[in-house]
Coordinates of N, CA and C and ligand atoms in Angstrom, one line a residue:
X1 N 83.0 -83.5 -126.1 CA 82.1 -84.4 -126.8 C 82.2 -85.8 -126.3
X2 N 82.9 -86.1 -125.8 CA 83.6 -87.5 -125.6 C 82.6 -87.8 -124.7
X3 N 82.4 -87.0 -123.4 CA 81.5 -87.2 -122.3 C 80.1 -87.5 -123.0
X4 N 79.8 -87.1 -124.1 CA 78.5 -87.2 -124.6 C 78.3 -88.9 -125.5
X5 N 79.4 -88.8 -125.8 CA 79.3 -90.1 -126.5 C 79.1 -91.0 -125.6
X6 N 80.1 -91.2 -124.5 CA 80.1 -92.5 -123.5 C 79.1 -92.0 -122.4
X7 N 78.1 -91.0 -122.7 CA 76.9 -91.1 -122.2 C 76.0 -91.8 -123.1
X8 N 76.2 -91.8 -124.3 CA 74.7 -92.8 -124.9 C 75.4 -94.4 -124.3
X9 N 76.3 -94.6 -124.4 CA 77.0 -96.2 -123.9 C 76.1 -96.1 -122.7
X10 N 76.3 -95.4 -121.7 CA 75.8 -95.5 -120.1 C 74.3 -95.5 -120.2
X11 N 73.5 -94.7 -121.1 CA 72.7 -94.7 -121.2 C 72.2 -96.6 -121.7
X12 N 72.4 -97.0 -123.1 CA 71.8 -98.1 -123.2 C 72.2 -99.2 -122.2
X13 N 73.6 -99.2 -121.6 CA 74.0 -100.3 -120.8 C 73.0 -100.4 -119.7
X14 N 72.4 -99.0 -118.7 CA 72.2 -99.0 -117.3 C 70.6 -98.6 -117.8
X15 N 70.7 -97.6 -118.4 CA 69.2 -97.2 -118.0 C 68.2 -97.7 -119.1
X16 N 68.5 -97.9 -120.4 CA 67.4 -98.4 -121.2 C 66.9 -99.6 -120.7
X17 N 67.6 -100.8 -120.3 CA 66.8 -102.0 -119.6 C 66.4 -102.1 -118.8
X18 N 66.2 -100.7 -118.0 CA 65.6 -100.5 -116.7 C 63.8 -100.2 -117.4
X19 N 63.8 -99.2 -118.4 CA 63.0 -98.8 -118.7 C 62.3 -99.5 -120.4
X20 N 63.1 -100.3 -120.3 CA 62.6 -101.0 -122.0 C 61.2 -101.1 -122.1
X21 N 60.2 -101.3 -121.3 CA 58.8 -101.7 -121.1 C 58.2 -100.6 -122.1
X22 N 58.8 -99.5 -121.1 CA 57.9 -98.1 -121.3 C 58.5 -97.6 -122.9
X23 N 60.1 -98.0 -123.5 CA 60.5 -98.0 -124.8 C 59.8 -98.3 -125.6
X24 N 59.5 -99.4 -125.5 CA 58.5 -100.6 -126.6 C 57.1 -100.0 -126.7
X25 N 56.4 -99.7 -125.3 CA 55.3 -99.2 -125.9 C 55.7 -97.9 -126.7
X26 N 56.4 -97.1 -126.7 CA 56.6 -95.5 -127.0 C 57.2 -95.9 -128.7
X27 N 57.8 -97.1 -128.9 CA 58.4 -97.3 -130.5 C 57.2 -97.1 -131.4
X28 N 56.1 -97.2 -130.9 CA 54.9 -97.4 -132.1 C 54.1 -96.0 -132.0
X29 N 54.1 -95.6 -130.5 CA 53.3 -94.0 -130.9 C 53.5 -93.0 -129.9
X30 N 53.1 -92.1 -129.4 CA 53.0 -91.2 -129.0 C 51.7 -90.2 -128.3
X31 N 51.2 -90.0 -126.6 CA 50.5 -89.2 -126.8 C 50.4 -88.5 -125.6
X32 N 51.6 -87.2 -125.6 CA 51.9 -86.4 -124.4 C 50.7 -85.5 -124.4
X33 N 50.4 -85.2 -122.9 CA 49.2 -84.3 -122.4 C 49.9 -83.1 -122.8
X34 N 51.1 -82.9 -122.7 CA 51.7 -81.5 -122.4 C 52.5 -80.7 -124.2
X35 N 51.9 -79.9 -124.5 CA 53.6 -79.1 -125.0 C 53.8 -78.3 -124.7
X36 N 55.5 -78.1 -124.2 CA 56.4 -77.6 -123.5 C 56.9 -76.6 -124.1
X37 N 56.8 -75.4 -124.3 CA 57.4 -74.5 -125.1 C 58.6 -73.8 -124.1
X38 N 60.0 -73.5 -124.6 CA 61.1 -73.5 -123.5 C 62.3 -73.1 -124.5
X39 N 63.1 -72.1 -123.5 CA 64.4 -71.2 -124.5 C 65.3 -72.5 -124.7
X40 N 66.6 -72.3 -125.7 CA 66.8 -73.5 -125.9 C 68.2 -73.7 -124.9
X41 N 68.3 -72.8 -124.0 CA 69.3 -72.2 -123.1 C 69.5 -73.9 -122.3
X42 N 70.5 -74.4 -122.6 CA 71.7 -75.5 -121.9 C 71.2 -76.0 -120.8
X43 N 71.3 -74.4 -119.8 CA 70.8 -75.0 -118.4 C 69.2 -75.6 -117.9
X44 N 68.7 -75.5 -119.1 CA 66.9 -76.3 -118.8 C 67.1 -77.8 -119.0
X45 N 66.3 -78.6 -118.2 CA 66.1 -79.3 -118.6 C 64.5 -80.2 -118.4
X46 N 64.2 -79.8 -119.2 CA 62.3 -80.1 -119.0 C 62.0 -81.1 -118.2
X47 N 62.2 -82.1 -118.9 CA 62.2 -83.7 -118.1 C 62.6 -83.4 -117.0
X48 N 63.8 -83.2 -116.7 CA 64.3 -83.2 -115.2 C 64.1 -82.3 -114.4
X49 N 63.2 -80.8 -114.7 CA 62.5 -80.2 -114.4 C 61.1 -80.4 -113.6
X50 N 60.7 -80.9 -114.4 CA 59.0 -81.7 -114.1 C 59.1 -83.2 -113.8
X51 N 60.4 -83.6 -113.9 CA 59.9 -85.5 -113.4 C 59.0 -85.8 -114.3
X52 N 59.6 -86.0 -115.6 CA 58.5 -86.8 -116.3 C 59.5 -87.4 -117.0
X53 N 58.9 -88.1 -118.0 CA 59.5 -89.1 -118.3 C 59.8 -88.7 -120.1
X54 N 60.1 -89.7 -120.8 CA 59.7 -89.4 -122.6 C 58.4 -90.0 -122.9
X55 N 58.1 -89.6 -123.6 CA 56.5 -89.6 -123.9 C 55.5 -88.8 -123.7
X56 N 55.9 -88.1 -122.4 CA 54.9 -87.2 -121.5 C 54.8 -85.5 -121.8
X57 N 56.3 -84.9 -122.5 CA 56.1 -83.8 -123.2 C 56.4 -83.5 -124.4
X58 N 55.8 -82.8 -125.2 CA 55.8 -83.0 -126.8 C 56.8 -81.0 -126.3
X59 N 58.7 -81.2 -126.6 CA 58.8 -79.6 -126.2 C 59.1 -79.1 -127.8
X60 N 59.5 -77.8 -127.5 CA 59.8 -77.2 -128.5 C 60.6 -76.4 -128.2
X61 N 61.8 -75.9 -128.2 CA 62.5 -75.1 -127.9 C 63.3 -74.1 -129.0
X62 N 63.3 -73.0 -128.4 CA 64.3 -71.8 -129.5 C 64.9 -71.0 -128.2
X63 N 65.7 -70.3 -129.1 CA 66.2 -68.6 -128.5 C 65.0 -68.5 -127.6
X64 N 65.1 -67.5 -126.5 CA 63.9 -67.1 -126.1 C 62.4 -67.5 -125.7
X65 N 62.3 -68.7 -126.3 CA 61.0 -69.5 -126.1 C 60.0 -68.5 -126.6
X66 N 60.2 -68.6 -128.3 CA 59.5 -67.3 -129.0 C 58.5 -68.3 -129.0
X67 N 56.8 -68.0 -129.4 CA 56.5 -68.6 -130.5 C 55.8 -67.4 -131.6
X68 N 56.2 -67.3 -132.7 CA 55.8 -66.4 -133.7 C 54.3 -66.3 -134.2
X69 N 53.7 -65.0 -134.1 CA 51.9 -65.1 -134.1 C 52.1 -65.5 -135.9
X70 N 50.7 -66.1 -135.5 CA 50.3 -67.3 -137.2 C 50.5 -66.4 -138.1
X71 N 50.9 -66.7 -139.1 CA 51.0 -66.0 -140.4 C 50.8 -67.3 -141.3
X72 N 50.6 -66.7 -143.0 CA 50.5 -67.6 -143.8 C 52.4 -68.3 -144.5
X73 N 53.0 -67.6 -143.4 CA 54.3 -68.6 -143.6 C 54.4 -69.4 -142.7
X74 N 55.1 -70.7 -143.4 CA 55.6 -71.7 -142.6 C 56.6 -71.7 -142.0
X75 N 56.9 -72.0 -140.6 CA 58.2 -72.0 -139.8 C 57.9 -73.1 -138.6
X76 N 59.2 -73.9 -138.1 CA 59.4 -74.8 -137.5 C 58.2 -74.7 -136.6
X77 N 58.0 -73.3 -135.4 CA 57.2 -73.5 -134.9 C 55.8 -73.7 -134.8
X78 N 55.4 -73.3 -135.8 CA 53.9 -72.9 -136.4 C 53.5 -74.4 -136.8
X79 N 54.4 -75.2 -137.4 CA 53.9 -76.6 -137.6 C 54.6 -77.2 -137.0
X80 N 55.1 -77.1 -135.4 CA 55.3 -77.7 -134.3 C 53.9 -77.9 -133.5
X81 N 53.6 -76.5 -133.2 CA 52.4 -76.3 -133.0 C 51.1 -77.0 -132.9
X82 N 50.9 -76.2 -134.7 CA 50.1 -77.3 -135.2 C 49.5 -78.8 -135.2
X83 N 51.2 -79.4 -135.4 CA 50.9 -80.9 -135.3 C 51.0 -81.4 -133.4
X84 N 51.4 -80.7 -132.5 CA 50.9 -81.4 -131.3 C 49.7 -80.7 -131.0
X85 N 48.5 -79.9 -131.0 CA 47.5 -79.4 -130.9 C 46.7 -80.1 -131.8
X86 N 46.7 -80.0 -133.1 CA 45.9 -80.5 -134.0 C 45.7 -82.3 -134.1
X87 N 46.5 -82.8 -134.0 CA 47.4 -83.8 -134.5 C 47.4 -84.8 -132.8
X88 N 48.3 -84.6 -132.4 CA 48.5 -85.0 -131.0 C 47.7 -84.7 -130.2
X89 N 46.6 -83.7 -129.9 CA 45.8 -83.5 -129.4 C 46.0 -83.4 -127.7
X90 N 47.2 -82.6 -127.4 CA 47.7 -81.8 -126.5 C 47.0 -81.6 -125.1
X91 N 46.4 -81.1 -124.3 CA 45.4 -80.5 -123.5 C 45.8 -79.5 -122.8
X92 N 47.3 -79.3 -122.3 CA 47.7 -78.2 -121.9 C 48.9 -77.7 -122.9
X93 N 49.4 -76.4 -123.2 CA 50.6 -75.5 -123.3 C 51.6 -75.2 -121.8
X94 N 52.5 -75.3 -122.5 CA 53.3 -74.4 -121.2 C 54.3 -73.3 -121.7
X95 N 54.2 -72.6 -121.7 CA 55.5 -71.3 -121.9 C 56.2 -70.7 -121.2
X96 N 57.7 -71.7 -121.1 CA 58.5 -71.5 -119.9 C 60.0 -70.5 -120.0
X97 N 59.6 -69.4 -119.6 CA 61.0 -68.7 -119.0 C 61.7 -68.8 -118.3
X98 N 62.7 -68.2 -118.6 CA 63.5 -68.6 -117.0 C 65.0 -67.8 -117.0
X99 N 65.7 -67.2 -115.7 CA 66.3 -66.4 -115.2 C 67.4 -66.4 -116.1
X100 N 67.9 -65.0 -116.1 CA 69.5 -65.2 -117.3 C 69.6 -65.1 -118.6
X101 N 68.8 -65.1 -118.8 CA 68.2 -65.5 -120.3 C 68.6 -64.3 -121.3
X102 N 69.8 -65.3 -122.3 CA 70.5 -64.2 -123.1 C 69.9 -63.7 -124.1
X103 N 68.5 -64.6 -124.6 CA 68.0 -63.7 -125.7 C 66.9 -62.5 -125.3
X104 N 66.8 -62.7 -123.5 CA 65.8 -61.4 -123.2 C 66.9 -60.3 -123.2
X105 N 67.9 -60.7 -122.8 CA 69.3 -59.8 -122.7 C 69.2 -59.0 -124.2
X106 N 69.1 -59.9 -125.2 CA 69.6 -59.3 -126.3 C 68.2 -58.7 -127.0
X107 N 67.0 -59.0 -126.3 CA 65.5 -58.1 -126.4 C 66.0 -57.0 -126.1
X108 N 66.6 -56.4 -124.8 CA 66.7 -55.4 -124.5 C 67.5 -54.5 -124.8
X109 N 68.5 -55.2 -125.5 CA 69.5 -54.2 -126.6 C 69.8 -54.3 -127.8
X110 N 68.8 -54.7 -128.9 CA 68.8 -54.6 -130.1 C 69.8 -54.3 -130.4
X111 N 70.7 -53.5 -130.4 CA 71.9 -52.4 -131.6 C 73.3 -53.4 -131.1
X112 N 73.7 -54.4 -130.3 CA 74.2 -54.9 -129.9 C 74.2 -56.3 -130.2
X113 N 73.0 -56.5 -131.4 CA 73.0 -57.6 -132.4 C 73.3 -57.6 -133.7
X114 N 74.2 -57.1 -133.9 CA 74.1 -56.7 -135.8 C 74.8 -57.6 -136.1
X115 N 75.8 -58.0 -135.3 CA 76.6 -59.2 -135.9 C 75.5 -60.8 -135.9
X116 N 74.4 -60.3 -135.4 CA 73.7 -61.6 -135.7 C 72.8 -61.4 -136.1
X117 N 72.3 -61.4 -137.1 CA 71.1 -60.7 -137.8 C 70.0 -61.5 -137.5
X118 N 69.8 -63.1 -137.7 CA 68.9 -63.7 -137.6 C 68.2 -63.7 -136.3
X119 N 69.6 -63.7 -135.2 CA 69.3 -63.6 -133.6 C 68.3 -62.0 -133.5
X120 N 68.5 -61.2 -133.9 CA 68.1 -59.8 -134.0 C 66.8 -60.0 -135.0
X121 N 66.5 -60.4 -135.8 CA 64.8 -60.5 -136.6 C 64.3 -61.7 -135.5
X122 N 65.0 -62.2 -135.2 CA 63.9 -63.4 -134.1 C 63.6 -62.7 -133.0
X123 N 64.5 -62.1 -132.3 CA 63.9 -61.3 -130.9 C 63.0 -59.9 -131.4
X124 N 63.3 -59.7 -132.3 CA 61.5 -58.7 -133.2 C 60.1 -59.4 -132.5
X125 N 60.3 -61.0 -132.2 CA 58.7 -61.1 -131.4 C 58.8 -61.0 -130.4
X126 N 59.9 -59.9 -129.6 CA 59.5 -59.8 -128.1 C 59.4 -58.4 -127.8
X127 N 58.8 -57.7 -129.3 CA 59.1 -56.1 -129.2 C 57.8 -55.5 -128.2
X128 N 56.9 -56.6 -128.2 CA 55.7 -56.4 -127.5 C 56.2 -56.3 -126.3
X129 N 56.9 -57.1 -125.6 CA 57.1 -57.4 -124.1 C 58.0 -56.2 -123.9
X130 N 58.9 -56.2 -124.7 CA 59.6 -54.7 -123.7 C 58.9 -53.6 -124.4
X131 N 58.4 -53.3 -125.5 CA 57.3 -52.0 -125.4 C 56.9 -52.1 -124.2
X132 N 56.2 -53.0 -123.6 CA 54.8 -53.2 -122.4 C 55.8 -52.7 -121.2
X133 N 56.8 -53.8 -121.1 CA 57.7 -53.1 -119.8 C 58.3 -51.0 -120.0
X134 N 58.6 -51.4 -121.2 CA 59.4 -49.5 -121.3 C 58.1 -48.7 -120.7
X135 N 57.1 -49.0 -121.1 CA 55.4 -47.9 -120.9 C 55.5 -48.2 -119.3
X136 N 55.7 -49.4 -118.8 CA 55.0 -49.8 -117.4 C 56.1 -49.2 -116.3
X137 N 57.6 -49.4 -116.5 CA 58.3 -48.7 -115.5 C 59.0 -47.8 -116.2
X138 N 59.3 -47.2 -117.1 CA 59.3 -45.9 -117.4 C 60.5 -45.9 -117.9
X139 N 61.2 -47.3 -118.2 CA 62.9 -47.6 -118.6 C 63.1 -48.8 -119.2
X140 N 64.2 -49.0 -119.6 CA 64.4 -50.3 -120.3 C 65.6 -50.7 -120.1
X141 N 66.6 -51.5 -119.4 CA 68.1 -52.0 -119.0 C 67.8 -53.3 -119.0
X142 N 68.6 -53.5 -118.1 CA 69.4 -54.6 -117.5 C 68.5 -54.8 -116.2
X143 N 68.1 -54.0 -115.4 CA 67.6 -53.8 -114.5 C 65.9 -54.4 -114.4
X144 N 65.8 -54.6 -115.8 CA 63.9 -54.7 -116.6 C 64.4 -56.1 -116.9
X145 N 65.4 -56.8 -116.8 CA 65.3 -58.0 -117.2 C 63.9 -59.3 -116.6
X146 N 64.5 -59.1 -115.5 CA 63.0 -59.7 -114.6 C 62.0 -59.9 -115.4
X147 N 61.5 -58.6 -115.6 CA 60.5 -57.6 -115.9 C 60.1 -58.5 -117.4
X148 N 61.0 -57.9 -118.0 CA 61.2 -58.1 -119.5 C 60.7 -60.1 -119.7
X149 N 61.5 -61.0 -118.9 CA 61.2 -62.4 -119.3 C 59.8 -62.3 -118.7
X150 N 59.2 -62.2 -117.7 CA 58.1 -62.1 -117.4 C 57.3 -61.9 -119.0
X151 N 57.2 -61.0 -119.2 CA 56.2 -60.1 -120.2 C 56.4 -61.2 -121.5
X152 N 57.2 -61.1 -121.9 CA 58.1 -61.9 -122.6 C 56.7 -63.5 -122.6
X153 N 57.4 -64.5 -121.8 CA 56.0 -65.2 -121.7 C 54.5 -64.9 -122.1
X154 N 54.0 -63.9 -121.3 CA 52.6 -63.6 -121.6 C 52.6 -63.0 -122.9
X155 N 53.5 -62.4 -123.5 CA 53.1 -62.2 -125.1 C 53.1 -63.3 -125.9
X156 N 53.9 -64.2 -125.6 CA 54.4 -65.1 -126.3 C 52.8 -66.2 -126.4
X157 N 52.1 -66.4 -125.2 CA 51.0 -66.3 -124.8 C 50.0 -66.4 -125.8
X158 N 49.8 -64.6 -125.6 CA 48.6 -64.1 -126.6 C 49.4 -64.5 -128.4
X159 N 50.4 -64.7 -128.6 CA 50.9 -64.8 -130.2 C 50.4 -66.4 -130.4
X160 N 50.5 -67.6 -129.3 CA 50.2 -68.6 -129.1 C 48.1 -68.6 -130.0
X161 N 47.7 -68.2 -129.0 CA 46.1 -67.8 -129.2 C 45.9 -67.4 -130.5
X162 N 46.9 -66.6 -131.2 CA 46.3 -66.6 -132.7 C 46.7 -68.0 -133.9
X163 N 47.5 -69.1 -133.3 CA 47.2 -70.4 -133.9 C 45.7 -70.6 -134.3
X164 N 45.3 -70.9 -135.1 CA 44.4 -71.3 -135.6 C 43.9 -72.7 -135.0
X165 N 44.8 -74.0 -134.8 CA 44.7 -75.1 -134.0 C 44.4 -74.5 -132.3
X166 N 45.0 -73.7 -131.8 CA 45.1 -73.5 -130.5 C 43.4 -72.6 -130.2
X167 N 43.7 -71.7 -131.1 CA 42.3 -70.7 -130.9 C 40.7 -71.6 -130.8
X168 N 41.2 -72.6 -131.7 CA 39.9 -73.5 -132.4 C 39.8 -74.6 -130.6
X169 N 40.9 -75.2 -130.0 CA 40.6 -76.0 -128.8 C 40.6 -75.0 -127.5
X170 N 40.7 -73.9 -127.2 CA 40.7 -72.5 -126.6 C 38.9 -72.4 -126.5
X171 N 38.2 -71.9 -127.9 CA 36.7 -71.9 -127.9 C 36.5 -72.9 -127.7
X172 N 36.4 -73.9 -127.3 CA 36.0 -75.0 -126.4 C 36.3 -75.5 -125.2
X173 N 37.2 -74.8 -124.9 CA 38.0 -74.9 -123.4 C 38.4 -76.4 -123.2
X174 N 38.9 -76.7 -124.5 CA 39.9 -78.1 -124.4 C 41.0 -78.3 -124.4
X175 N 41.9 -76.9 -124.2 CA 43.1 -76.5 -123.6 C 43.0 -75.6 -122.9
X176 N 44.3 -75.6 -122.4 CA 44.7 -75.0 -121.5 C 46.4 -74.4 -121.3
X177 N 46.5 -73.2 -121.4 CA 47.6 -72.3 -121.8 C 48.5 -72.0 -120.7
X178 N 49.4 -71.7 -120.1 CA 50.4 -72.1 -119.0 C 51.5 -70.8 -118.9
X179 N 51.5 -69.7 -118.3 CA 52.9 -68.7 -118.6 C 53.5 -69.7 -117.1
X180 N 54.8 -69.7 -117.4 CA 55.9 -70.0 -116.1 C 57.0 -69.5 -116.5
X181 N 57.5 -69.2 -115.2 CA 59.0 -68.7 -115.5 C 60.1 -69.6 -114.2
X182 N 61.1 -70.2 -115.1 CA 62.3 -71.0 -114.2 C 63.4 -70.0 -113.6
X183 N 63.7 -70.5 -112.3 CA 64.3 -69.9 -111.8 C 66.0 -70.5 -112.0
X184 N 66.9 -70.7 -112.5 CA 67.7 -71.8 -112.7 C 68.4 -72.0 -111.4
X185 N 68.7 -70.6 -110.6 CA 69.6 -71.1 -109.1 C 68.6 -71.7 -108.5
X186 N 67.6 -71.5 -107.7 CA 66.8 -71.4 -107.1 C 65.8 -73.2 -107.1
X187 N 65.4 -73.2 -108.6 CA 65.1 -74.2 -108.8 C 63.5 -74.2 -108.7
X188 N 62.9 -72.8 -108.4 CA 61.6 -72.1 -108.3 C 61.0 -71.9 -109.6
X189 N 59.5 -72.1 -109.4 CA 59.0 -71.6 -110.7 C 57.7 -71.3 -110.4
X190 N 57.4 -69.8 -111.2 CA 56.6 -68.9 -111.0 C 55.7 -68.6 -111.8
X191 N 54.4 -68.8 -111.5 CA 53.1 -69.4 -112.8 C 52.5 -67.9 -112.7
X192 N 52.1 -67.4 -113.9 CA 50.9 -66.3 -113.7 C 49.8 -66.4 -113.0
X193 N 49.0 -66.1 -112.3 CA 47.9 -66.1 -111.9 C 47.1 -65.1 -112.0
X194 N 46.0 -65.4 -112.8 CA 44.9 -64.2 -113.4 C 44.4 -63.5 -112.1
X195 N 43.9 -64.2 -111.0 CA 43.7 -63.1 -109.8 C 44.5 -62.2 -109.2
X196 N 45.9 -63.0 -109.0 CA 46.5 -62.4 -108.7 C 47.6 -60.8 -109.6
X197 N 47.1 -61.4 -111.1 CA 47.5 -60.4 -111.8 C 49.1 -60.4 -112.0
X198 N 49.7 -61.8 -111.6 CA 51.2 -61.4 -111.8 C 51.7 -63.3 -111.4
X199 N 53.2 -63.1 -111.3 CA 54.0 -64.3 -111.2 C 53.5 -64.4 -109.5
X200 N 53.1 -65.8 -109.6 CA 53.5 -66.0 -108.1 C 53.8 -67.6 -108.2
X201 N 54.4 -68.3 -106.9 CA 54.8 -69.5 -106.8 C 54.0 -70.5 -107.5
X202 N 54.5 -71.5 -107.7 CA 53.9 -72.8 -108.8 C 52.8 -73.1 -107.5
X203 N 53.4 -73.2 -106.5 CA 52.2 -74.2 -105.6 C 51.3 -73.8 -105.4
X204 N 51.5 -72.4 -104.6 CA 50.4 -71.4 -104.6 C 49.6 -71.2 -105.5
X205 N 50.3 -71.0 -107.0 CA 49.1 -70.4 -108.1 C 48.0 -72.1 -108.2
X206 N 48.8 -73.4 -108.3 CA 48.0 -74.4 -108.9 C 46.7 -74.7 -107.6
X207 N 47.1 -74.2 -106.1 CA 46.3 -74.6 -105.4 C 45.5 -73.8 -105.6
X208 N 45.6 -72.2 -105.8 CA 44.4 -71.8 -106.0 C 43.4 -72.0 -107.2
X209 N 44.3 -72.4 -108.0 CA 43.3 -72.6 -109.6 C 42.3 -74.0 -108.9
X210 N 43.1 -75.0 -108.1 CA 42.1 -76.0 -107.2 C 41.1 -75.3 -106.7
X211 N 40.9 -74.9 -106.3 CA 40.1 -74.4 -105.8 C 39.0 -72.9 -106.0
X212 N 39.6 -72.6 -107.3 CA 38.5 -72.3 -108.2 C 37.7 -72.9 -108.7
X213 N 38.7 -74.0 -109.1 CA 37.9 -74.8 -109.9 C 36.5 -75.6 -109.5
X214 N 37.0 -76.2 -107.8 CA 35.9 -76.7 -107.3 C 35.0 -75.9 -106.4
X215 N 34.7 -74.3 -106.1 CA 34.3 -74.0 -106.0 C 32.4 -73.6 -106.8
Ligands
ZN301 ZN1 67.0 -68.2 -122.6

């Protein structure tokens, strides 16, 4: 912990007066283009991921980078959600996976969570993604992890779309919804692409959406 502490020291001595400009305006409000939905796994780090700065992503993180389809209960994410879509008025989503990932691990073996119950009712919203994978390659391991975070995203995706805030700027095409998955060695990251029907590279997928678009 120690290191953490005499990191906020390093932090206000060196870097806040580098950046106090951009402080000051950000003490009175807020209005990031992006929210970042992302597992709450150690080795991510959004900002330093995307080179952006604070202000710029509204994230949200859990286990898994669930987000739970709307119901009429309340929970962190649902009025996370909510208030940067509704509220903050957002323009893109991102729903970011990425390699290793112990709560896909523990998707894929249920019976191996009993000592965590809560861990085990929260990965219940990934029962979609490995049903999809068990039907699609004909097994479910260790081996489907890939597999599994993949899918994992894109459900998390369509559970996204049943927001009521999200659904409502969707029929207007004034967002826009994002699957990626992080590579943590590698440092790669792999966007869905509707033509292509699957993960392919960040650069590739956004050049081509360029060029949909301006076609
Ligand atoms: Zn994770």
């Amino acid at each position: 912990m120690d290191h953490v502490i005499s990191g906020v020291a390093k932090f206000q001595r060196d870097v806040y007066p580098e950046k106090k400009e951009t402080f000051k305006k950000l003490a009175s409000g807020q209005s990031p283009e992006v929210l970042f939905i992302t597992c709450a796994d150690s080795r991510i780090d959004p900002n330093l991921v995307t080179q952006t700065d604070p202000g710029e992503l509204f994230i949200c993180r859990n286990a898994g980078n669930i987000v739970p389809p709307h119901s009429n209960q309340t929970g962190g994410m649902t009025a996370s959600i909510e208030f940067a879509v509704a509220a903050l008025g957002v323009s893109h989503i991102v729903v970011c996976g990425h390699t290793d990932c112990g709560a896909m691990k523990g998707a894929l073996d249920p019976s191996k969570l009993d000592s965590l119950p809560h861990v085990k009712e929260w990965l219940g919203h990934c029962r979609c993604a490995t049903e999809v994978v068990k039907e699609k390659e004909g097994a479910l391991g260790v081996e489907q992890l890939g597999e599994v975070t993949k899918e994992n995203v894109l459900q998390q995706l369509q559970h996204l779309r049943t927001h009521p805030a999200v659904a409502a700027k969707l029929a207007t095409n004034s967002i826009q919804l994002h699957a990626w998955v992080y590579d943590i060695e590698t440092g790669l990251i792999h966007v869905y692409d509707n033509d292509a029907e699957g993960f392919i590279e960040m650069e590739q997928a956004y050049a081509e959406r360029k060029l949909a678009a301006n076609a």
